[in-house]
């Protein structure tokens, strides 16, 4: 039986652990005004936070909302910096080591050494295996409608309570989960929300792998792929999953959920994948072209050095590393400043 969490709140509640959470939370953000101000009195702030958590008078603050347009229009709700330190402390102390080991091996988002590239590569390996075994096969691509916005908080807390028996840990997690009054939805901007979302859908993962016995199943947050030999079997599996997530998790598929023939390949984690090729999706190419155009203009105007421009492109190079993009790179990265 999986280990339950008992008597761990005060074991991990130390000044040193909160300071470590601060150090991690500020990575890559040390030039931001709020972080600079925090660091001027960080010892005082951390001690204040320690006392608040110790006597359980800590209250999660509100959110600052803004929208991002890449990769699609999304509302981000950012917590205050003190709250983000608490999120980091909770994730590192109670969630990561206790929940992630129970996840299936083919779920990837926000898990160390299991990112989008690994997900795409594993899907392609599964497709090659199916091609070898079955010849023709079918692909079920599943996508959850507004996943973060539709996570039921009461159900999430019920799932957490099965493993967590420390009332103090439950108190702090409840403070975070219910920091917004709505019954459904968790903020996209919170670190805790990322692991909460994985814990929540792990219920479906376990159902798919252990109850339905699906061999080729892969998930990256709310996007997932199933590969099966028979069309009728995959249609039946789709219906059973749809019923489960509706009845148990209060979720539903969106209109992008569909069944495809193997020859059509699958869009997953930013790639168009078949057994032998992994291409960048059209949307990804457009985004890269737009970014390159902006960077070249800034270099030309003296606003940016070529060295700085290459730093901006590191993420794109990582994205392209696993795809068949020789001609694309030759066409759009021929500028020696972007080599």
mmCIF file of C-alpha atoms in Angstrom, residues 4-11 13 53-56 89-90 94 157-158 160-177:
data_model
loop_
_atom_site.group_PDB
_atom_site.id
_atom_site.type_symbol
_atom_site.label_atom_id
_atom_site.label_comp_id
_atom_site.label_asym_id
_atom_site.label_seq_id
_atom_site.Cartn_x
_atom_site.Cartn_y
_atom_site.Cartn_z
ATOM 1 C CA UNK A 4 0.632 7.883 3.597
ATOM 2 C CA UNK A 5 1.740 11.303 4.794
ATOM 3 C CA UNK A 6 1.617 11.508 8.584
ATOM 4 C CA UNK A 7 3.201 13.947 11.038
ATOM 5 C CA UNK A 8 5.306 15.649 8.376
ATOM 6 C CA UNK A 9 4.133 19.275 8.501
ATOM 7 C CA UNK A 10 6.373 20.439 11.341
ATOM 8 C CA UNK A 11 9.154 18.109 10.247
ATOM 9 C CA UNK A 13 8.483 23.500 8.409
ATOM 10 C CA UNK A 53 2.829 28.837 9.030
ATOM 11 C CA UNK A 54 3.837 27.585 12.472
ATOM 12 C CA UNK A 55 0.795 28.986 14.276
ATOM 13 C CA UNK A 56 -1.431 28.486 11.178
ATOM 14 C CA UNK A 89 7.699 24.619 -0.053
ATOM 15 C CA UNK A 90 4.525 22.499 -0.310
ATOM 16 C CA UNK A 94 4.750 17.035 0.512
ATOM 17 C CA UNK A 157 -9.136 17.636 -2.067
ATOM 18 C CA UNK A 158 -10.816 14.246 -1.674
ATOM 19 C CA UNK A 160 -5.347 14.325 -1.674
ATOM 20 C CA UNK A 161 -6.983 13.192 1.583
ATOM 21 C CA UNK A 162 -6.688 9.544 0.605
ATOM 22 C CA UNK A 163 -2.906 9.760 0.965
ATOM 23 C CA UNK A 164 -2.440 12.699 3.329
ATOM 24 C CA UNK A 165 -3.418 11.973 6.928
ATOM 25 C CA UNK A 166 -1.559 14.928 8.461
ATOM 26 C CA UNK A 167 -4.255 17.509 9.266
ATOM 27 C CA UNK A 168 -1.706 20.318 9.176
ATOM 28 C CA UNK A 169 -0.595 19.441 5.637
ATOM 29 C CA UNK A 170 -4.249 19.252 4.617
ATOM 30 C CA UNK A 171 -4.802 22.689 6.144
ATOM 31 C CA UNK A 172 -2.100 24.405 4.059
ATOM 32 C CA UNK A 173 -3.115 22.610 0.857
ATOM 33 C CA UNK A 174 -6.741 23.558 1.457
ATOM 34 C CA UNK A 175 -5.679 27.178 1.999
ATOM 35 C CA UNK A 176 -4.058 27.136 -1.445
ATOM 36 C CA UNK A 177 -6.759 25.157 -3.289
#
